Structures are given as structure tokens and as C-alpha cells.
Amino acid sequence: MNELVSAVPWLGKRNPMAARWLIIILAIAAPMVAMLFGRSWVRILDFALLYMMLALGLNLVVGFAGLLDLGYIAFYAVGAYTFAFLASPHFDVHLPFWVVLPLGAAFAGMAGIMLGFPVLRLRGDYLAIVTLGFGEIIRIFMNNLNYPINITNGPQGINGLDSINLFGWDLARNLQVTEDFSINSLFLYYYFFLACVVGSIIFIQRLQISRIGRAWAAMRDDELAAKAIGINTRNLKLLAFSMGATFGGVAGCLFGAFQGFVSPESFSLMESIAVLTMVVFGGMGNIAGAIVGAFALALLPEVLRDVAVPLQQTLFGHVLLDPEVLRMLLLSLAMILMMLLRPAGLIPARARYAHPENLHRSAAK
Amino acid sequence: METLIQQILNGLVIGSVYALIALGYTMVYGILGLINFAHGDVLMVGALTALQTMMFLMGVAPGMSPIAMLTIALMVAIPVCMMIGFTMERLAYRRLRNAPRLAPLITAIGMSFLLQTLAMIIWGRNYHTFPQLISTTPMQPIEGVFVTPVQIFIIIASALIMIGLSLLVNKTRIGRAMRATAENHRVASLMGVDTNAVIAFTFVIGAALAAVAGVMFASNYGIAHYGMGFMPGLKAFTAAVLGGIGNLGGAMLGGIVLGLVESLGAGYIEHMTFGFLNSSYQDIFAFIILGLVLIFKPTGLLGERVSDRA
Amino acid sequence: MKKTIVALAVMGLGITGAHAQEMVVKIGSVAPLTGTISHLGKDNENGARLAVEEANAKGIMIGGKKVKFELIGEDDQADPRTGTTVAQRLVDAGVKGVVGHLNSGTTIPASRIYDQGGIPMISPSATNPKLTQQGYKGVFRTIANDVQQGSALGKFMVGPLGAKKVAIIDDRTAYGQGLADETEKAAKAGGAQIVAREFTTDKATDFNAILTKIRATNPDVIFFGGMDAQGGPMLRQLKQLGVNAKFVTGDGGCSPEMIKLAGEAISGSAYCSMAGLPLEKMPGGADFRDRFKKRFNADVQIYSPYAYDAASAIIAAMQKADSVEPAKYLPALKASSEPGVTGTVAFDAKGDIKDGAITLYQFKDGTWVAM
Amino acid sequence: MITLLEARNVGKRFGGLQALTDVSLTIRKGEVYGLIGPNGAGKTTFFNVLTGAYIPDGGEFVFNGSELPSGKPHKIVGRGIARTFQNIRLFRDLTALENVMAGHHIRTKAGLWGILTQNRFTREEERLTTERAYEMLKYVGIERFAQTVSKNLSYGDQRRLEIARALATEPQLLALDEPAAGMNATETAQLKVLIEQIRHDGVTVMLIEHDVKLVMGLCDRVAVLDFGRKIAEDVPAEVQRNEAVINAYLGGGKHAA
Amino acid sequence: MQHESSSPLLQLKNLQIAYGGIHAVKGIDLELAKGELVCLIGANGAGKTTTLNAIAGVLPLQGGDIMYNGGTINALPAHKRLRQGIALVPEGRGIFTRLTVEENLRMGAYTRSDSDGIEADLEKVYTMLPRVKERLEQVAGTLSGGEQQMVAIGRALLSRPKLLLLDEPSMGLAPLVVEKIFEVVQSVAKEGVTILLVEQNANLALEFSQRGYVMESGKITLTGSGDDLLADPKVRAAYLGEAA
């Protein structure tokens, strides 16, 4: 939160309290503002929140622990498919959401360890390329495990996933507050996802400012030195992989329930790279960066859809570059230029790994 | 029996293309320790540039002989790719040479997508038919085994290019400088080698090879497309690692082995797994091999020591 | 600040100044306009656009007002998630009906959004049977589904083509696999032996390994469930491998693009299927082709006639019900029985096209000729 | 005197190069033990083998009466051996305080659950870690830079920070690899005071150093390595007089061979 | 300090070098006349290697000047200094272990295009280093340390240097081998090549050199003729500290 606060332009440094409230108000009011532009924007915000969770999880692996994972979307897939298996007509199993969610997280976490074990010794670009392969392998299995026994229903995907049901309260239905006032389901999802993101931030921040967060940072900065102060780098790498994967798994469960349909197409390499770009764009290694990066890049294509076409039409009389091309162009340029010009990302905040108040206490002694 | 021979032949053809692409990866990795993700996309630009040139030639000189046309197309595609290789190195990778290792890698991924997008803008999204100037009429050297002239051409051409490249690297002054720079930038510069120029040269040669590979690839399958380079690029990288990255012979061997594994794998996996797995898993062989090699024998088949730079 | 938001919103929704005496009715069209099958997506959009423009030219009156139809085109990138987002956008934009999506994989999740928004949708090309089995009231399609098409294909292979041994390939997409499975079923039921079942992807270019494997089983007919971008090169490789089996594919390969990509390798023993009647056998078919060519300077790819019929069906239902409100015209749409470019557009209880005629085509003289 | 560390016939080979040959030496509790020798004599290799960065080809280390595991750095740190590096290796993006806190990692226990819930134990442990780290910075004299990102510290302060970080692992034996390299005379003098203080506070120190003056003035005993073999082990005055040592350093001259 | 030769070939003026946060060379002055063999000795970490690297152009200067052949070469990149005749045999030899011995030697002649001259010089190196000639086709990584040092020196000679910078040629080598190498160095000097020799092995270096500089903690503390320094007890102190 503090990182996010200080990332607020102008206000962040001068009046952190005001900046904090600004963020809270914006977060709460966002779907209402979005509603002015249409319900689809609320839906886009919902997805943006899912991307934030993904970016937070990937940031934990890439930014905190320094392990470049190009197959991260595989864990998202594991989460989504877990939900599809356990809460849909596919196997005709309908476990409650609160049972499926931890299972999805746990399976994804296990998948993280499964990936982590063999790649422990690899570093840098080799790690990246093996994880990329891992992501593709998972996707290919999802796409083909309908034969000889139908497990994933193959390329057809699984339809009719249960919606999120919080103790009898179905988020997929509009909430009827009074006779003629109801809250749209998209808003319900928004606030539920927001709560999940806030929970994730708190959890990740606690991790960051802890012996584990420090050990990850140490390992990332200098693995040899980290070993020399007694850090068990093997266990910590596995922990990073599985924690990151867990977030991916949770996001996947939410995605499956929200979308109601999962199919292997949603878990392509391009998605992995999109999430990585979010982390890089925002600023590797800090929570605010992941949040801002995910928010900016999840909204970018939709904004382009609305702005690029009319803009080009007024400027050139016809559309030169359609929004999707423009999006690809901007994404790729963002990756290149960010690395060249601003490698620390949009929000180059320095992550904290200690509580300053503890220091004041001991310094006072 | 002819099925087996045919599968081996299929593997050899696709493997030769992988090998050619892998050479570019391995050279750049050898000298810079960088996985140039965009290498596969340089191949795509090569193919599409050649296509564009041929279209133009067919318009202005319809009677031109196919060989002349192909040669001119190559003569255009190669310099274009060289320019791209040079520009990438100069504008992006050089400035990141001392950056943390993730930075050039992420940049390279960005480069790959940038090239694809630009190609999409220039050439559109559709598949293009690529004129098959070398005959694709199959011959039957053995009863039941079919091979086309373009396939023979691909195998022979990659072998020749491989020989040419090893002569360049092993027998010439610049080749020596490349190897010296790959081993130790600092000492190479003490020998009077302008290491920046040598690195740029390596990129340019790699790009030229990619252009040739692109034209071969497109000639064989008769199509070209903005996304055609990514997958072969990835597989070729696997081939380079399999053979031992930084090693030219290894890249060639790795490419052929990978081609054979894919071809024979797709052909026989069903029997081998009693029908549990089938050809839908064709694309994972490369990744599984990659994982296994990196984990158990990171030096690859003919490997030299993998760079320790972290 | 508020003004800017409103201005942006207006810009965003693409509202153009509507004249007071005219009623603007928006109709959505969704298809992938980017990606590997964008040529088909654009074709779909053009089909719907032609219908809308022709309706506007006719000057239709509904509820006493002159109606100006406006087509809002969206790109779903053939991606399920984007599909739901743009579906929501269309619902927000207040479209009264939707023509789309192209792929079953995007249409199925999107249909839920249209259903929630109470907006009828007609897909011109999504053939997965599941689409209309979800129980949504406003979901239709103008194309025969995989079961209909697959069974026609299967019967055709064992019947007229006399296949005893059939090899089947699919591209592991929802479309390709669905069609291949249905075709396999029908061929088996007809007494043919499935000698090989092989797989590729919608991004592959090299099929030599699986084709070699198929060659060893010596099939009479090879069926490919997939799109033209793979089908074309596949034909070339079949020829290079000296395979002489007949080649059959579904509507995804029934395009001029297929012929272009296959080059010389395509021959008289290549067949494809399409739902509905062939253009030239329709009274207005050849005419449609010309109008299309004239308006867009492009050839009809595959599904644009179906998109045209879908859009026309919506407009016709509105006329009949004398209302543009979905709730009012939906019954008329359900009951519609209009002659369209592709045949009579009438739907069964689930929303599938009634008696979805399947026409088989053979490659002849450089083009697909209906048999 | 009690023996703290005993190296027994330690050997290490890299390809064709025999970096260490049968090195045996004994470090007693509470002393400052110097390890010197010309470039390439195998001093740093000895450190790396001792601290688990390399696995020795032969021989063993006995620490506090039991054998050390080889090739498991974190276990060796756990047993009470900490080291610094010849070319400083700090966690560059962490502050000085965080560096030292990271050094305390192995002496803390909070698990995932505790961190997630921020239970009493975890908070208390975190507070103690901060406090101890701050004490440690004070101890080496750079507490005013507690909140400075370590890569921005001056060279001398980085050296000190590295020592503080090593001390935070609560070692019984502190192995310093050329701590005075690159320091000026004043800094070196301060370093000497610091090392004496560390020894005084009960930590045994092992020192690789090129600054022979510092070694001679500081060490209780000195071992000399040459070509991977120990050629001398004695009090400094004796070592300085040792013919073999003089030859190793100054060279035998033209006719020495 | 004054010498008969007209102008010095190399002159360092108040040279300051810092890298990785270490102020390694703190303002040194040094002069080499044409044809001299001068050594720079001192304990490990005194800044000798840093000085050599700066002269060769692989380390940037913090301050001061490097004058060579009458001009300042402060800003010249390493490969251009080589063309002007400054060759460095780096510490640890810097052999290209994956290249053959002959290729290593030819790398030395990288900047030259006179193939006849190169062949002639190769022959000269072969006669000077007969052990090397027997192993031309061998990959250099398989050579012994002494042989590698010979190759490194031979390689440097192939650039036809005017100024040869030798960084610890004796490091890690057995005494007999060291002696061989020094004989080679001496014969090179006799050919008229100016040599700046950095050595830890002070006695040996001083025996061979005409003059010597002693470096301690980044500064030059002593200078004089080889014999004078050999006799000077301060030299020993610089290495082993004041004897008790």
C-alpha cells in the first residue's frame, strides 16, 4: 500500500494520507465511473483485477525471487481447470466455491513445485525458455486430454461452470436491494475481486517484509552471497515458484467462475507474455508496479478500441492500424523501450524489506 | 519399411531447416550469451521479403527463369535481414550488454513481437502462397518413398551452408576473431579486435542465414505468413541447446536430431504408448527434449561449457 | 470534467448524429478481425454489412418510423475472453440483435452475455452443437451444426465416394475437432473403417509426419477438420508424398483461399462441404456474389452469405413484429421462414437452422463446384 | 587452547589444475588466523571449500568436534561459519539494515503461516531481527547508513557492511577474504581495530589478506600457501623469517631453482 | 631518473584509476625510454595490474595522462592502442583456450595485413619458442601453464609491439619454467622491444630489469636500478611487512 501511495503522482510524496484515501476512493468508485461508459467497462475492470492478481503472483517469482517464468499462465490454467472439473456439469460435480478455491490454489501450487524441482539449477534465459516450454506442455495437454479418457474435453473447453457462490449468495445474479434498485452482477464480481486483490496485496506485502521476502531479494541480488549467509536457495526458489503459482491458481479459479467457460485458447503463450509485460512495464520487484502495470495494460486494448479507430478516422480519413495491431505494436515497443530507457519500470519504487517503525524503536535506544 | 524411410526423410528435411536457424541462435549465443528470441522472426521477414521480390519480378519480367528469380529474391532478402540483424544489435542489444540478464531477454521477446507486428502491418494477416520455383513434383528414388527436388535442395543447401559457415568461422581471420571474442571480449580487444564490430558481424551473418532458411522453409511448404517464424525459431533454439549451444556442429546435429524425433515421434508415439498419446502431442517433443537436456546434460550433445555469466 | 467524460462516452460508443425523424437501430456483428482467420472474420462482417445496407436502401418502416440500421462491428480476436468483453460492449451499445460470433469457442461464452442482456444472436458460422443446447431463448444459427454437417460428410464419403478406409485429421480447435468427431461417427455408422485418426494444430505448416503415417494405412479418403490455412498446405504435402486418396474437408476449407494456398496440388478429387444451397443454385446466389464483389471488391470467402442471411432474418423479424425491441420481435424470429441466400431461413425449437441443407462441392476448373 | 576448526588433508582440483594439495591446518578458538600466499596460491579456493561453495576432492573439515557437511553452504553457516568475499558481494538493492537482517535469516524461524497472520511470535522475531541488525551496524560503525541502499555506500562502508552481515549469522568463525583490499591507510587501521574487537567479543577470525603488514600486526598465527600446499604455519615473526616463505613471495631469483 | 635516450616512449603522469569503488591507483608517475626493460613490483593488490590495464586501454582513467610516443592516448580504445604498438600479455595469460595454438598466435597478428611479414614473424616465434612449435594444432586449453605463457608472449610479439606489457608472467609456474620464460623475455628485450614487466616475484624481476618501480597501495614508493632495489631491505618490507 505504501508503495502504491507514494506512486501517486504529485500527491504521493506530499500528503500520503490524502493519496491513500484517493486510492481507496478510486478503487471503490471505479466501477461506477466505468458504468458511465457502459457495462462492458465494468467487465473490463473485473478482468483487470484478475490480471492484477496474475501480475502480483508473477512479480513474486520474477520481481522478488528473480526467476524469469515465461510459462506462468499454466498455473492460471490449472486453477481454471480445477474449477471446471469440480464445479461444472462436465463431471457433474458441483463442489462449493469455498472448497474449490483452496483446491485450485493448492493444485497450482503443486504444479509450481513440479516445475520448480527440475529447473532449480537453471538460471536466467535457460530458465525462461524451459518455463516457456512448461507452459506450452500444460496447454497442449489441456487441449488433448479428451482422449483416450475425456478429462478436459479437449479443444471444446468446458462450459457452464458454476458461478461464485458466497455462502448462498450467487454473484452471477444481480443483487436486489430494494424493489427497484439492484446491483449488477458485474459490480458484485468487481468488489469480490477487489477484495481478493487487496487480500493478495496484504499477503504479498507481509511476505515481502519478512525473513522470506528478504531471503528472496538476497537470492535475486546475489545467489552466491545468499548461500554464504545460510539461505537455503533451493527451498526458497521452490517456495517462490509455488507461491507465485498459487496466486495464478486462485486467479484461474475466479476466471473460470466469472467466465463460466474455460478452454485451452485462453492460456496461450501470448497471455504469459502479456502478464510478464505488465510486471516489466509497471516495475519489476514492487507491488505497486505490478498493480499499475496490470491495470494499464489490461485497459490499453479496450481504450485503443475506442480511441484509436475514431482518432485515425478523423486524422487520416480511414483506419490505418486496427486496434489489435496497435496493441501488439505498443506492447512490443513497451517491452523494448522500457528495458532500454527505464529498466526499473513505470513505478520504480524501491521495495521495502523491513518495517521502519521497528528501526525507530531500536534507534531510540 | 518405406514408411520408416519416409519418416526419416521428413525428419531430415525439417531438421535441416531447424539446423539452419539453429546456427544463427548458436552463433549469437556463443558470442553474447543472449537468446535472440527474434531470430525466428527474422526468418519470417526473409521469406516475406523474398515473396515480395518475386511478385515484383513476375510483374516486370514474367519470362524470367525460376532460378534467376529465386536468386534475385535471395539477394534482396539477405541484405534486408542483415540490416534488421544489425539494427537490432545496434539499437537494443548493444546497450544492454552490461545490464542484468533479464533485460536483454525481455527486449528480445519484445523484438520478436515487434517484427511480427510490423510484418502484419506490411504484409497483412493472410497466408500468402509462396511461388514454388524449384519443382515440388515428387520423385521415387525407392519404391514408395517420395522426395521432391526442393527437399533435396534444402538438405544439400543446408549442408553446404554449414560447411561454408564452418570454413568462415574456423579458417578465416574474422572467424578467429569471432571465436576469440566469444571466449573473452577483453583479451580479444587486446589483440586489436574491434569486438563491437565482430558482434555486429555475428548478428548480421546469423540474420543472413535466417533469410536463407526462411526462403527454403517457404519454398518447401509453399506458404508464407507473418507468424511463420516463431515456432520454428523456438524449435531451432531447442535444437541449438540439444546440440550444445555455441557449437556450430552441435546446432546442425541438434537440428537434425530434433527433426527426426518430431517426425518419428509423431509417426510412432501412438504405438509406443499403446494409443494413450498420439500425434496431437507432436509439438511437445521439442520442449521435453529441451527440458531434459538442460537439466541432465546442460552442455548438450557436442557441448562446450555453458557460459556461467549470471 | 464531466463534459469530457460524456464526450468521450459519445466517442466511445460511436454514436453518430441521428436525425429526429429516423430511428437508428443498431445491429452488432462480431468476428475475429485480427489473427490467423481474420480474412474469414472480415468476410462475415461484410456479409452482415451488405444486408444492413441493402435494408437501409430499401427504406424500411417499423412502428411508423423510418428505420436506419447501423452495423456495429467488433473484433473478438477468436479469443473467448475478448469475446465476452465485446459481447458486453454490444449489449451496452444497445444493439437490438447480433450476428456472430465466428468460432464456437467464442460464441458459447458470449451467448451467455447476450442472453443476460436479452438480445437475440445468430451465428453465421459457429457449428458446435452445444451452442444451441444451452437452453438460451435467443440463440440461433444460420448454418448447419457439426452433427448435421458431419453426418452429411460421413454419408458422402461412404456413399458417393465409396470409401472403405477413411483417415481423419483434425486441427485441435473446437471447430475442427467437433466436425471431425461427427464425421468419424457418421463414416463409421456407414460402414467405413477409420484407419487413422491424426492431429495437427491450427498453427502448423508441416504435416509430413502424420501424412506419412496415414499413407501407410492406405486410405481411400482423407478427411480434414480444420481451416483453409492448414488445408491448402496439407494438400500440397499429400501430393508431394504421392498420396492419391480423395481429400474431403468441411466448410472451413471450402474457400477460394484454400484453392489459392493449395496451388497446383488441388485436384478433382478434393471435396468440401457447406451448409445451405450453393450460391449459384439459389435464385439470388450469383446475384449476391456480384453485389458483394461490387460493394467490397472482395470475393465471398465462406460464411458471408450466412451472415447476410442472419442479419436479414433479424431485420425481417423486426418488420414482421413491427418492433425493434428484442422481446417483441423474438417470437417472429423464432417463427421466421424466409428465403435467404443460403436457403430457407427457418429455425427449429433449439435455434438450429431447420433442414440445414448441406451442399457438397468438388474442385473443378479452378473453383469449388457444387455437386 | 581449544581447537575450533581442523582441516585434514583437504584437496581440490579444477580440470588440470591442482588448486589445493593435502592442506591441513588447525584454528584455535579465539585467535585471529591469517592465511597468506602469492596470487593463485589457493587461498580463496580454501575458503570456498570450507564454506561449501565447492566440494573438496579429498579431506575433511572438523568444526567444533564434528565433521562439516561438504557442498551445503547453508548448513555450514548454520554450524557457525560465516564469510565475506574478496570482491564485495552485497545485496545491492537492499538497504544496509536489510542486508544485515537478511544475514540473520538462518537464526530466525517464522514460517509462511506466521508471516501471513503476523502472529505475535513473528512480529516479535521481526522486531528482534531489526534491533539486532541495527546493533550490528552500530558495531561496525555504519548505523547512520541503515536506510541507505547498499550499492550507494562508499567502498569502505560496503566492506564494513559485509562484515556486519556475516556477523549477523552469529558465527563462531568469521572468514574474511581480503577485507582491506582497496582501503586506504586510515580505513585499514580502522578495520584492524574492528577485527580486534570482533575477536575480543569471542568470534574466531580467519583472514586472507594481501596487506602483509595488516596480517603480521593482527594475526596470532599465520599459514602460508604456495601452489596449493601449506608451506608454513607459525607465529608471524617466524613466518617472516621462513626461507620458503621469502622465496615464495620475492621469488628465488635466477639461481634459486 | 634522467636517461640518455631523447624522449621517453611511455610516460605516465599522475595517473589515477578507480574501478568497482576501489581507488586502486592514486597518482603515479612512470617513464620508459625506448628499448628499456623496466619492472613494476609490489605485493598483491598494490595496483600493478590496474596500471598495466590502463596503459593497454581496457580500464578507463580517473585522472592523469598516458603519453605514448609523444602524444596523449588517454581516450584511445584498446584495439587502436595495439595498432600503435602497445601489446599486453594479461595476467592469467588470457589464452583463447578453445582456439588452437597457431590460431592463438595468429590472433596476435589480427591487425596486420602483411601476410609475408606475419609468416616470417611466426617463424621467428617458433625459433624462439621451440616447445610451442610442436603443438601448433593443439587446442590451447590443453597446454600446461608454462606453455600457455609462452603462447601468450608469442602472440603478443606477433603484433610487432614497440611496447610490451607483461603482467606476472611467473604466476603459478614452477621455478624452472619461470626461468625459461624470463630468458624469453630477455631475448625479446634484446630485439629492441621496450618492456614493462609487472611481477610479484621481485628478486627475479629485478635481476632481469634495468630499472624497477615498487608499488604499494596504489602509489610508487621506491624506484631505482635493479641492483639497488635488490639490495634495498625496504623492498622486502613492502612484501612481508617490517620484519620483527
JSON list of N, CA, C and O in Angstrom, two decimals, chain C residues 11 26 33 54 66 86 125 187 198 201 210 250 290 320 323 358:
[
{"chain": "C", "resi": 11, "resn": "MET", "atom": "N", "xyz": [-17.97, 9.46, -28.04]},
{"chain": "C", "resi": 11, "resn": "MET", "atom": "CA", "xyz": [-16.99, 8.98, -28.99]},
{"chain": "C", "resi": 11, "resn": "MET", "atom": "C", "xyz": [-16.85, 7.47, -28.90]},
{"chain": "C", "resi": 11, "resn": "MET", "atom": "O", "xyz": [-16.83, 6.76, -29.89]},
{"chain": "C", "resi": 26, "resn": "LYS", "atom": "N", "xyz": [-29.37, -0.36, -34.00]},
{"chain": "C", "resi": 26, "resn": "LYS", "atom": "CA", "xyz": [-28.03, -0.92, -34.10]},
{"chain": "C", "resi": 26, "resn": "LYS", "atom": "C", "xyz": [-28.07, -2.44, -34.13]},
{"chain": "C", "resi": 26, "resn": "LYS", "atom": "O", "xyz": [-28.79, -3.07, -33.37]},
{"chain": "C", "resi": 33, "resn": "LEU", "atom": "N", "xyz": [-11.33, -10.07, -36.31]},
{"chain": "C", "resi": 33, "resn": "LEU", "atom": "CA", "xyz": [-10.84, -9.23, -37.40]},
{"chain": "C", "resi": 33, "resn": "LEU", "atom": "C", "xyz": [-9.32, -9.19, -37.38]},
{"chain": "C", "resi": 33, "resn": "LEU", "atom": "O", "xyz": [-8.70, -8.52, -38.18]},
{"chain": "C", "resi": 54, "resn": "GLU", "atom": "N", "xyz": [-28.39, -2.89, -47.60]},
{"chain": "C", "resi": 54, "resn": "GLU", "atom": "CA", "xyz": [-29.49, -3.08, -48.54]},
{"chain": "C", "resi": 54, "resn": "GLU", "atom": "C", "xyz": [-30.84, -2.77, -47.89]},
{"chain": "C", "resi": 54, "resn": "GLU", "atom": "O", "xyz": [-31.73, -2.20, -48.52]},
{"chain": "C", "resi": 66, "resn": "LYS", "atom": "N", "xyz": [-39.24, 5.63, -40.01]},
{"chain": "C", "resi": 66, "resn": "LYS", "atom": "CA", "xyz": [-38.25, 5.14, -40.95]},
{"chain": "C", "resi": 66, "resn": "LYS", "atom": "C", "xyz": [-37.05, 4.65, -40.14]},
{"chain": "C", "resi": 66, "resn": "LYS", "atom": "O", "xyz": [-36.60, 5.31, -39.19]},
{"chain": "C", "resi": 86, "resn": "VAL", "atom": "N", "xyz": [-16.36, -8.06, -25.75]},
{"chain": "C", "resi": 86, "resn": "VAL", "atom": "CA", "xyz": [-17.01, -7.33, -26.84]},
{"chain": "C", "resi": 86, "resn": "VAL", "atom": "C", "xyz": [-18.50, -7.62, -26.85]},
{"chain": "C", "resi": 86, "resn": "VAL", "atom": "O", "xyz": [-19.30, -6.75, -27.23]},
{"chain": "C", "resi": 125, "resn": "SER", "atom": "N", "xyz": [-21.72, -19.02, -38.36]},
{"chain": "C", "resi": 125, "resn": "SER", "atom": "CA", "xyz": [-20.65, -19.97, -38.63]},
{"chain": "C", "resi": 125, "resn": "SER", "atom": "C", "xyz": [-20.29, -20.88, -37.48]},
{"chain": "C", "resi": 125, "resn": "SER", "atom": "O", "xyz": [-19.52, -21.82, -37.67]},
{"chain": "C", "resi": 187, "resn": "ALA", "atom": "N", "xyz": [-19.19, -41.77, -40.64]},
{"chain": "C", "resi": 187, "resn": "ALA", "atom": "CA", "xyz": [-18.49, -42.66, -41.56]},
{"chain": "C", "resi": 187, "resn": "ALA", "atom": "C", "xyz": [-18.47, -44.08, -41.01]},
{"chain": "C", "resi": 187, "resn": "ALA", "atom": "O", "xyz": [-18.68, -45.06, -41.74]},
{"chain": "C", "resi": 198, "resn": "GLU", "atom": "N", "xyz": [-5.55, -38.69, -36.94]},
{"chain": "C", "resi": 198, "resn": "GLU", "atom": "CA", "xyz": [-4.33, -37.93, -36.67]},
{"chain": "C", "resi": 198, "resn": "GLU", "atom": "C", "xyz": [-4.66, -36.48, -36.33]},
{"chain": "C", "resi": 198, "resn": "GLU", "atom": "O", "xyz": [-5.77, -36.02, -36.56]},
{"chain": "C", "resi": 201, "resn": "THR", "atom": "N", "xyz": [-2.14, -28.83, -35.60]},
{"chain": "C", "resi": 201, "resn": "THR", "atom": "CA", "xyz": [-2.63, -27.64, -34.91]},
{"chain": "C", "resi": 201, "resn": "THR", "atom": "C", "xyz": [-3.00, -26.58, -35.93]},
{"chain": "C", "resi": 201, "resn": "THR", "atom": "O", "xyz": [-2.66, -26.71, -37.11]},
{"chain": "C", "resi": 210, "resn": "ILE", "atom": "N", "xyz": [2.49, -36.84, -40.04]},
{"chain": "C", "resi": 210, "resn": "ILE", "atom": "CA", "xyz": [1.19, -37.52, -39.91]},
{"chain": "C", "resi": 210, "resn": "ILE", "atom": "C", "xyz": [0.69, -38.02, -41.26]},
{"chain": "C", "resi": 210, "resn": "ILE", "atom": "O", "xyz": [0.07, -39.07, -41.34]},
{"chain": "C", "resi": 250, "resn": "GLY", "atom": "N", "xyz": [-14.36, -29.78, -44.44]},
{"chain": "C", "resi": 250, "resn": "GLY", "atom": "CA", "xyz": [-15.64, -29.15, -44.14]},
{"chain": "C", "resi": 250, "resn": "GLY", "atom": "C", "xyz": [-15.72, -27.73, -44.67]},
{"chain": "C", "resi": 250, "resn": "GLY", "atom": "O", "xyz": [-14.96, -27.35, -45.56]},
{"chain": "C", "resi": 290, "resn": "ASP", "atom": "N", "xyz": [-22.20, -11.10, -56.93]},
{"chain": "C", "resi": 290, "resn": "ASP", "atom": "CA", "xyz": [-21.87, -9.89, -57.66]},
{"chain": "C", "resi": 290, "resn": "ASP", "atom": "C", "xyz": [-22.01, -8.64, -56.79]},
{"chain": "C", "resi": 290, "resn": "ASP", "atom": "O", "xyz": [-21.16, -7.76, -56.81]},
{"chain": "C", "resi": 320, "resn": "LYS", "atom": "N", "xyz": [-41.76, -7.86, -39.30]},
{"chain": "C", "resi": 320, "resn": "LYS", "atom": "CA", "xyz": [-42.97, -8.64, -39.10]},
{"chain": "C", "resi": 320, "resn": "LYS", "atom": "C", "xyz": [-43.62, -8.29, -37.77]},
{"chain": "C", "resi": 320, "resn": "LYS", "atom": "O", "xyz": [-44.83, -8.13, -37.66]},
{"chain": "C", "resi": 323, "resn": "SER", "atom": "N", "xyz": [-41.61, -4.07, -34.59]},
{"chain": "C", "resi": 323, "resn": "SER", "atom": "CA", "xyz": [-40.94, -3.54, -33.41]},
{"chain": "C", "resi": 323, "resn": "SER", "atom": "C", "xyz": [-39.46, -3.91, -33.50]},
{"chain": "C", "resi": 323, "resn": "SER", "atom": "O", "xyz": [-39.11, -4.95, -34.04]},
{"chain": "C", "resi": 358, "resn": "ILE", "atom": "N", "xyz": [-27.02, -29.38, -46.66]},
{"chain": "C", "resi": 358, "resn": "ILE", "atom": "CA", "xyz": [-25.57, -29.40, -46.80]},
{"chain": "C", "resi": 358, "resn": "ILE", "atom": "C", "xyz": [-25.30, -29.62, -48.28]},
{"chain": "C", "resi": 358, "resn": "ILE", "atom": "O", "xyz": [-25.85, -30.52, -48.90]}
]
